[in-house]
Coordinates of C-alpha atoms in Angstrom, one line a residue:
Chain A
M812 CA 16.8 -28.9 -9.1
A813 CA 18.2 -25.2 -9.5
V814 CA 15.4 -22.9 -8.8
D815 CA 14.8 -19.5 -10.5
P816 CA 15.4 -16.6 -8.8
F817 CA 13.0 -13.6 -9.0
K818 CA 13.2 -12.2 -12.2
H819 CA 12.2 -8.6 -12.4
E820 CA 11.8 -7.4 -15.9
A821 CA 11.0 -4.5 -18.3
F822 CA 9.0 -4.8 -21.1
L823 CA 9.5 -1.8 -23.7
Y824 CA 6.8 -1.8 -25.5
G825 CA 5.2 0.9 -28.3
G826 CA 1.2 0.9 -28.0
D827 CA -1.5 -1.2 -27.4
T828 CA -0.9 -3.7 -30.3
E829 CA 2.4 -4.4 -29.2
F830 CA 1.3 -4.3 -24.9
V831 CA -1.5 -7.2 -26.5
A832 CA 1.0 -9.2 -28.6
G833 CA 3.7 -9.6 -26.1
L834 CA 2.0 -10.0 -23.0
S835 CA -1.0 -12.2 -23.8
A836 CA 2.2 -14.5 -24.8
F837 CA 3.6 -14.2 -21.6
L838 CA 0.1 -14.9 -20.1
R839 CA -0.7 -18.0 -22.6
D840 CA 2.8 -19.3 -21.6
G841 CA 2.1 -19.4 -17.8
L842 CA -1.7 -20.2 -18.5
A843 CA 0.0 -23.7 -20.3
A844 CA 2.4 -24.4 -17.3
E845 CA -0.3 -24.0 -15.1
E846 CA 1.4 -20.8 -13.0
P847 CA -0.5 -18.5 -10.6
T848 CA -0.6 -15.1 -12.8
L849 CA -1.6 -11.9 -11.6
V850 CA -1.6 -8.7 -13.7
V851 CA -2.3 -5.4 -12.3
V852 CA -2.4 -2.6 -15.3
G853 CA -4.9 -0.1 -16.2
A854 CA -8.7 -1.0 -16.5
K855 CA -8.4 -0.5 -20.7
K856 CA -5.4 -2.8 -20.7
V857 CA -7.3 -5.4 -18.3
D858 CA -9.9 -5.4 -21.2
L859 CA -7.7 -5.7 -23.8
L860 CA -6.1 -8.3 -22.8
R861 CA -8.9 -10.1 -21.7
E862 CA -10.7 -10.0 -24.9
E863 CA -7.1 -11.2 -26.3
L864 CA -7.2 -14.2 -24.1
G865 CA -11.2 -15.0 -24.6
D866 CA -11.6 -18.1 -22.1
D867 CA -8.7 -18.7 -21.1
S868 CA -8.9 -15.2 -19.2
A869 CA -10.6 -17.0 -16.5
G870 CA -7.3 -18.7 -15.4
V871 CA -5.6 -15.3 -15.1
H872 CA -6.7 -12.6 -11.8
F873 CA -6.9 -9.3 -13.1
A874 CA -6.7 -5.9 -10.7
D875 CA -6.8 -2.4 -12.0
M876 CA -3.7 -0.3 -11.0
A877 CA -5.4 3.0 -10.8
A878 CA -7.1 1.4 -7.4
V879 CA -4.2 -0.8 -6.3
G880 CA -1.2 1.6 -7.1
R881 CA -3.0 5.1 -6.4
N882 CA -0.1 5.0 -3.8
P883 CA 2.6 3.2 -5.5
A884 CA 3.5 2.0 -1.5
R885 CA 0.8 -0.4 -1.5
I886 CA 1.5 -2.0 -4.4
I887 CA 4.7 -4.3 -3.0
P888 CA 2.3 -5.7 0.0
A889 CA -0.7 -6.9 -3.2
W890 CA 2.5 -8.5 -4.5
Q891 CA 3.2 -10.2 -1.1
T892 CA -0.1 -11.4 -0.7
F893 CA -0.2 -13.2 -4.4
V894 CA 3.2 -14.4 -3.3
T895 CA 2.3 -15.7 0.1
R896 CA -1.1 -17.1 -0.9
N897 CA 0.1 -19.0 -4.0
A898 CA 4.1 -19.9 -3.2
A899 CA 4.7 -23.6 -2.8
P900 CA 7.1 -26.1 -3.6
G901 CA 7.9 -26.6 -7.5
V902 CA 5.2 -23.8 -8.0
R903 CA 6.3 -20.8 -10.3
L904 CA 4.4 -17.8 -10.5
R905 CA 4.5 -14.9 -12.9
G906 CA 3.1 -11.1 -12.6
I907 CA 2.4 -8.0 -15.0
G908 CA 2.4 -4.9 -12.9
E909 CA 2.4 -1.6 -14.8
P910 CA 2.9 1.3 -12.1
I911 CA 4.4 3.6 -14.6
F912 CA 1.8 5.3 -17.1
P913 CA 1.3 8.3 -18.9
G914 CA -1.2 10.2 -16.8
R915 CA 0.8 9.9 -13.9
G916 CA 1.7 13.2 -11.8
P917 CA 5.6 14.5 -11.1
D918 CA 5.1 13.3 -7.4
E919 CA 3.9 9.8 -8.0
L920 CA 6.4 9.0 -11.0
V921 CA 9.0 9.9 -8.0
E922 CA 7.4 7.2 -6.1
A923 CA 6.8 4.7 -8.8
H924 CA 10.3 4.3 -9.9
R925 CA 11.5 4.1 -6.0
H926 CA 8.8 1.5 -5.8
E927 CA 10.0 -0.5 -8.9
G928 CA 13.9 0.1 -7.3
L929 CA 12.0 -1.7 -3.9
L930 CA 10.8 -4.7 -6.0
N931 CA 14.1 -5.8 -6.2
L932 CA 14.8 -5.7 -2.3
A933 CA 11.0 -6.5 -2.0
F934 CA 11.7 -10.1 -3.6
L935 CA 15.4 -10.9 -3.3
E936 CA 14.7 -14.1 -1.6
T937 CA 11.6 -15.3 -3.5
S938 CA 12.4 -17.8 -6.0
A939 CA 10.5 -18.8 -9.0
F940 CA 8.3 -15.4 -9.6
W941 CA 8.7 -13.3 -12.8
L942 CA 7.6 -9.9 -12.9
V943 CA 7.0 -8.1 -15.9
C944 CA 6.8 -4.4 -15.9
P945 CA 5.4 -2.7 -19.3
Y946 CA 6.7 0.9 -20.4
D947 CA 5.0 2.3 -23.3
V948 CA 8.2 3.5 -24.9
E949 CA 5.9 5.8 -27.3
A950 CA 3.8 7.4 -24.6
L951 CA 6.1 7.9 -22.1
P952 CA 9.3 10.5 -22.2
D953 CA 12.7 9.1 -22.5
D954 CA 13.9 10.1 -19.0
V955 CA 11.1 7.4 -17.7
I956 CA 12.4 5.2 -19.8
E957 CA 15.9 5.3 -18.6
E958 CA 15.1 5.5 -15.3
A959 CA 13.2 2.1 -16.0
R960 CA 16.2 0.5 -17.1
R961 CA 18.1 1.5 -14.5
N962 CA 15.2 -0.4 -11.8
H963 CA 15.0 -3.5 -13.7
P964 CA 17.8 -6.6 -13.6
H965 CA 16.3 -7.4 -16.8
V966 CA 14.6 -5.7 -20.0
S967 CA 12.7 -6.8 -22.9
H968 CA 12.0 -5.3 -26.3
G969 CA 11.3 -6.6 -30.0
G970 CA 10.7 -10.4 -28.3
H971 CA 14.2 -10.6 -26.9
S972 CA 14.9 -10.5 -23.3
E973 CA 18.3 -9.7 -21.7
R974 CA 20.2 -9.0 -18.8
N975 CA 20.1 -5.3 -18.4
G976 CA 23.8 -4.0 -18.1
L977 CA 22.3 -0.2 -17.0
Y978 CA 20.6 -1.9 -13.6
Q979 CA 21.6 0.1 -11.2
G980 CA 21.6 -2.7 -8.0
L981 CA 20.4 -3.2 -4.5
E982 CA 23.3 -0.9 -3.5
A983 CA 21.7 2.2 -4.5
L984 CA 18.5 1.3 -2.7
S985 CA 20.7 0.5 0.8
A986 CA 21.1 4.7 0.4
P987 CA 19.1 7.9 2.3
F988 CA 16.1 8.3 -0.4
D989 CA 16.9 12.0 -0.5
A990 CA 15.3 13.1 -4.1
P991 CA 14.3 16.7 -3.8
L992 CA 10.7 17.5 -2.7
P993 CA 9.1 20.2 -4.7
P994 CA 9.4 23.4 -2.1
R995 CA 6.6 24.0 0.1
P996 CA 4.8 27.5 -0.5
A997 CA 5.8 30.1 2.0
E998 CA 1.7 30.2 3.2
A999 CA 1.7 26.7 4.5
A1000 CA 0.9 26.9 8.0
E1001 CA 3.5 25.6 10.6
I1002 CA 2.4 23.9 13.7
A1003 CA 5.4 22.9 16.4
F1004 CA 4.1 19.8 18.3
G1005 CA 6.2 17.9 21.3
P1006 CA 5.0 14.9 23.4
S1007 CA 2.6 17.2 25.8
T1008 CA 0.9 19.1 22.2
L1009 CA -0.3 15.9 20.4
D1010 CA -3.9 16.2 20.8
A1011 CA -3.9 20.4 20.1
L1012 CA -2.1 19.0 16.7
S1013 CA -4.6 16.9 15.5
R1014 CA -6.8 19.5 16.6
R1015 CA -4.9 22.4 14.6
V1016 CA -4.6 19.8 11.6
A1017 CA -8.7 19.1 11.6
E1018 CA -9.4 22.9 11.8
R1019 CA -6.9 23.0 8.5
A1020 CA -8.2 20.4 6.9
T1021 CA -11.8 21.9 7.1
E1022 CA -11.0 25.3 6.0
A1023 CA -9.3 23.8 2.8
G1024 CA -12.4 21.5 2.2
L1025 CA -11.3 18.1 2.5
S1026 CA -14.3 16.0 3.0
V1027 CA -14.9 14.6 6.6
S1028 CA -13.8 11.0 5.8
R1029 CA -10.2 12.3 4.1
R1030 CA -10.2 14.5 7.4
I1031 CA -10.4 11.8 9.0
D1032 CA -7.5 9.9 7.2
L1033 CA -5.3 12.8 7.5
V1034 CA -5.4 13.5 11.5
V1035 CA -5.0 10.1 11.9
A1036 CA -1.7 10.0 9.5
V1037 CA -0.1 12.9 10.8
S1038 CA -1.1 12.2 14.6
E1039 CA 0.4 8.6 14.0
I1040 CA 3.1 9.8 12.4
A1041 CA 4.0 12.6 15.1
R1042 CA 3.8 10.2 18.0
S1043 CA 6.6 8.4 16.7
G1044 CA 8.6 11.1 16.4
R1045 CA 8.1 12.6 19.8
E1046 CA 8.6 16.3 18.3
G1047 CA 8.7 18.4 15.4
T1048 CA 6.9 20.5 12.8
V1049 CA 3.6 20.2 11.0
Y1050 CA 3.4 22.3 7.5
L1051 CA 0.1 22.4 5.9
W1052 CA -1.1 23.7 2.5
R1053 CA -3.5 23.5 -0.2
G1054 CA -2.3 22.3 -3.8
R1055 CA -4.7 22.2 -6.8
S1056 CA -6.5 19.1 -6.3
R1057 CA -5.2 18.0 -2.9
I1058 CA -4.0 19.1 0.6
L1059 CA -0.1 18.2 1.4
C1060 CA 1.0 17.8 4.8
E1061 CA 4.7 17.4 5.3
I1062 CA 5.8 16.5 9.1
H1063 CA 9.6 17.3 9.7
G1064 CA 11.5 15.6 12.7
Q1065 CA 14.5 13.8 13.7
G1066 CA 15.3 10.1 12.7
E1067 CA 15.9 8.2 9.3
L1068 CA 14.2 5.2 7.4
E1069 CA 17.2 2.3 8.4
E1070 CA 14.9 -0.1 6.3
P1071 CA 14.3 0.8 2.8
L1072 CA 11.0 -1.0 2.7
A1073 CA 10.2 -0.4 6.2
D1074 CA 7.2 2.0 5.3
R1075 CA 5.3 -0.6 3.2
L1076 CA 5.7 -4.0 5.0
L1077 CA 3.8 -5.0 7.6
P1078 CA 5.5 -3.6 10.8
A1079 CA 6.9 -6.1 13.6
A1080 CA 5.0 -6.0 17.0
D1081 CA 7.5 -3.6 18.3
A1082 CA 7.4 -1.4 15.5
H1083 CA 5.9 2.2 15.2
L1084 CA 3.1 2.3 12.6
G1085 CA 3.0 5.9 11.6
L1086 CA 4.5 5.9 8.1
W1087 CA 2.5 2.6 7.7
V1088 CA -0.6 3.7 8.8
A1089 CA -0.3 6.8 6.6
N1090 CA 0.6 4.6 3.6
Q1091 CA -2.9 2.8 4.4
L1092 CA -4.7 6.2 4.3
C1093 CA -3.1 8.6 1.9
D1094 CA -3.0 8.7 -1.7
L1095 CA 0.9 9.5 -1.9
V1096 CA 3.6 9.3 0.9
Q1097 CA 6.9 11.1 0.4
V1098 CA 9.4 10.1 2.9
R1099 CA 12.7 11.5 2.6
T1100 CA 16.2 10.8 4.9
H1101 CA 18.5 14.3 5.2
P1102 CA 21.2 15.3 7.3
G1103 CA 18.2 17.2 9.3
G1104 CA 16.3 14.3 10.4
M1105 CA 13.6 13.0 8.4
T1106 CA 10.5 14.2 6.4
A1107 CA 7.1 12.6 5.6
R1108 CA 5.0 14.6 3.0
L1109 CA 1.4 13.0 2.8
H1110 CA -1.2 13.7 -0.3
V1111 CA -4.5 13.7 0.2
P1112 CA -7.0 14.6 -2.4
L1113 CA -9.5 17.1 -2.4
D1114 CA -12.2 15.0 -4.6
Chain B
V633 CA -13.2 -16.4 -1.5
D634 CA -12.4 -15.1 -5.0
A635 CA -10.0 -16.8 -7.7
A636 CA -7.3 -13.3 -6.6
R637 CA -7.7 -14.7 -2.9
G638 CA -6.7 -17.9 -4.0
T639 CA -6.9 -21.6 -2.2
L640 CA -3.5 -21.8 -1.0
L641 CA -4.4 -19.6 2.0
S642 CA -3.0 -22.6 4.3
V643 CA 0.4 -21.2 3.5
I644 CA -0.4 -18.2 6.1
D645 CA -0.3 -19.4 9.7
S646 CA -3.1 -18.3 11.7
E647 CA -0.7 -16.2 13.9
H648 CA 0.7 -14.5 11.1
A649 CA -3.2 -13.7 9.8
A650 CA -4.5 -12.7 13.1
R651 CA -1.2 -10.0 13.5
I652 CA -2.5 -8.2 9.9
Q653 CA -6.1 -7.7 11.1
L654 CA -5.0 -6.6 14.3
L655 CA -3.4 -3.8 12.4
Y656 CA -6.2 -2.8 10.8
R657 CA -8.3 -3.1 13.6
Q658 CA -5.3 -0.6 15.3
V659 CA -6.0 1.7 12.2
N660 CA -9.9 1.5 12.5
D661 CA -10.0 2.3 15.9
R662 CA -7.9 5.4 15.3
I663 CA -9.9 6.5 12.7
H664 CA -13.0 5.7 15.1
S665 CA -11.4 7.5 17.7
V666 CA -10.5 11.1 15.7
G667 CA -13.8 10.5 13.8
S668 CA -16.0 10.5 17.4
D669 CA -13.8 12.5 19.1
V670 CA -12.0 15.7 17.0
F671 CA -14.9 15.6 14.8
R672 CA -18.0 14.9 16.8
I673 CA -19.2 12.3 13.8
P674 CA -22.6 11.0 15.4
S675 CA -22.6 7.5 15.5
D676 CA -25.2 6.6 13.4
E677 CA -23.6 8.4 10.5
P678 CA -20.8 6.0 8.6
L679 CA -17.0 5.7 8.9
A680 CA -14.7 4.8 6.0
L681 CA -12.9 2.0 7.7
V682 CA -10.0 0.3 5.9
C683 CA -10.9 -3.6 5.6
E684 CA -9.6 -5.7 7.9
C685 CA -9.2 -8.7 5.7
L686 CA -5.9 -10.6 5.0
D687 CA -5.2 -9.1 1.9
L688 CA -2.4 -6.6 2.4
G689 CA -2.7 -5.1 -0.7
C690 CA -6.6 -4.3 -0.6
V691 CA -7.9 -0.9 -0.8
E692 CA -11.0 -0.9 -0.5
R693 CA -13.3 0.8 2.3
I694 CA -16.0 -0.4 4.6
H695 CA -18.5 2.3 5.4
I696 CA -19.9 1.5 8.6
P697 CA -21.5 3.9 11.6
A698 CA -19.9 3.9 14.9
E699 CA -23.3 2.1 16.3
D700 CA -22.3 -1.2 14.0
L701 CA -18.6 -1.1 14.8
K702 CA -19.4 -1.1 18.4
R703 CA -21.3 -4.4 17.9
A704 CA -18.5 -5.9 15.7
R705 CA -16.1 -5.1 18.7
S706 CA -17.7 -6.8 21.4
S707 CA -15.0 -9.5 21.3
P708 CA -11.0 -8.9 20.9
A709 CA -11.5 -11.9 18.3
H710 CA -13.6 -9.9 15.6
F711 CA -13.1 -8.5 12.9
V712 CA -14.6 -6.5 10.1
V713 CA -14.2 -7.3 6.2
L714 CA -16.1 -6.4 2.9
P715 CA -18.4 -9.1 1.5
G716 CA -16.5 -11.8 -0.4
H717 CA -13.0 -10.8 1.1
E718 CA -13.8 -13.3 4.5
A719 CA -10.9 -16.1 4.2
E720 CA -12.5 -19.7 4.7
G721 CA -10.5 -21.8 7.0
Y722 CA -9.2 -18.7 8.8
E723 CA -12.1 -17.1 10.7
T724 CA -15.9 -17.6 11.2
V725 CA -18.7 -15.5 9.6
L726 CA -20.5 -14.3 12.2
E727 CA -22.8 -11.8 10.4
R728 CA -22.8 -10.9 7.0
N729 CA -25.1 -8.1 5.2
Q730 CA -24.6 -6.0 2.1
R731 CA -21.9 -3.6 3.6
F732 CA -20.0 -5.8 5.6
V733 CA -19.6 -9.1 7.4
I734 CA -18.3 -9.6 11.2
V735 CA -15.6 -12.5 11.2
T736 CA -14.3 -14.0 14.2
K737 CA -11.0 -15.9 14.6
D738 CA -9.1 -18.1 17.1
E739 CA -9.9 -16.1 20.5
A740 CA -6.5 -17.6 22.1
V741 CA -4.1 -16.5 19.1
V742 CA -6.0 -13.3 19.1
E743 CA -5.2 -12.7 22.8
R744 CA -1.4 -13.6 22.8
L745 CA -0.9 -11.0 19.9
R746 CA -2.8 -8.6 21.4
A747 CA -0.8 -9.1 24.8
A748 CA 2.6 -9.0 22.7
A749 CA 1.1 -5.7 21.1
A750 CA -0.3 -3.9 24.7
A751 CA 3.6 -5.1 25.7
A752 CA 5.7 -3.0 23.0
D753 CA 2.5 0.0 23.6
E754 CA 3.8 2.7 21.3
D755 CA 4.4 5.3 24.0
T756 CA 7.2 3.4 25.4
R757 CA 8.8 2.2 22.2
P758 CA 12.2 3.4 21.5
E759 CA 12.6 6.7 20.1
A760 CA 13.3 6.2 16.3
G761 CA 12.1 9.7 15.0
L762 CA 9.6 9.6 12.5
Q763 CA 8.4 6.3 11.5

C-alpha cells in the first residue's frame, strides 16, 4: 500500500472565523481517523479551537507558539519529538503550526520563514505526516504571504487544497543562507578571541552584559552561548551592543554551515555544540554564511 | 506523562534517550560553571537550568540552587527534569518535589555514551569554524 509523503501546506485564511472553520474541520477529520494531532498556535487561537471542538478537544494536544516558537529554531525539534513519539506503521499524523503571525519582529520573521523552508528538508523522509501552517491574509503583509507560497509545496484557501507552483523547492535551502543582517551600530563593543583567550572572552562578555542590564540568568545564558560558539571557532571577533529591548551579540569566525539543519538538530557525538547550545538558551539565533566565513547573531531579551 | 508526551515512547531507544539527556546535562553543567566561576552565584541561589527531559521541544526552565544540583549529580545516570516531564519506562524517579524531579537511567548506557563523548572531546574535534 502506498504511503503518503510528508505534506506541508500553507492554509490562507482571513480572520478568526475562517481560521476556526477551516482548522476545526481538519482536526475533526483527524479525530475521526484517530490520528495523533499536535496544534502549535498562539494562546488565543488555542482557546478558539478548544471552544469549537468542545469535549473532542481532549483528543488533540495543544501548545502555545509564543513559548515553543519564541525562537523559531526550536520548532522543528518540537515536531520531531511529536513524530518520533507517535509514528508507527499505519499511523497518520496531523499538525497545525502557525510560526508566522502579526507581531513577529523583522528579525524573527526572517528566521520564521527560514524555519518554514527547512521543515521541507527536516521531514523529507517522514511519511504520513500532514502539517498545516495557517497564514492570516487579512493581518499579514503581502510580502509575507508571498514568502509563505515559496516555502510550502501545497497551499489551501477557500476550502481548496492544491499543489503550489510557486514553491521554491529544496535546492534553495541547500545554498548558503546569506540574507543580510541589519547593520550593527558603530558603538558596538569589539572583542577579539583566540584559543588562549576564551576565559577572558567570557569575562568581558559577562561585564558588558552586566553593564547593559541583563538579568543574572540571561547573562549566564549569553556567556555560555558565546563561549560555546567561540570554542568551536577557535578564533574570531565578538561584537556586543544593546538594542531597544534586547542585547545583541555577534560572533564572527571561519567556517560555513554545511548542513542547513545543523544548528537545530540533535548534534552527533563528534559534533561541535555551539550553535545548538545557543538555540537552547537564546530567544533568536541568526546564522549567516558569507565569503569571509560565518556570523552568528544572538538575541537575548532584557526582560 | 501527559497526552503530548504520548504513550508511544517505546519507539525511542534507550541510547537515543540518554544521548538527548546527556546533551542537556552538558548545557546545564556549563550554566553551573559559568554561574559559579564567572558570576560567583552563591550555591543556595537558584540557577535557571534547561529541563533534561526527552522532549526536544521543551523550552521550560528549572530553577534549582547549585547545592541541589550537586545532589542530583551524584551519579552520571541521574538527570533533573520538571515535574510531569519524567518518562515512564525510560527512567526511574529518585526524588520529587514541587520544583524538580531527579530521575535515573540505565547506568551502562549512560557510561557508554559518556565515554564516546569524552573520546570526541570538543577541544580535539576537527576545526569546522563557528558551529
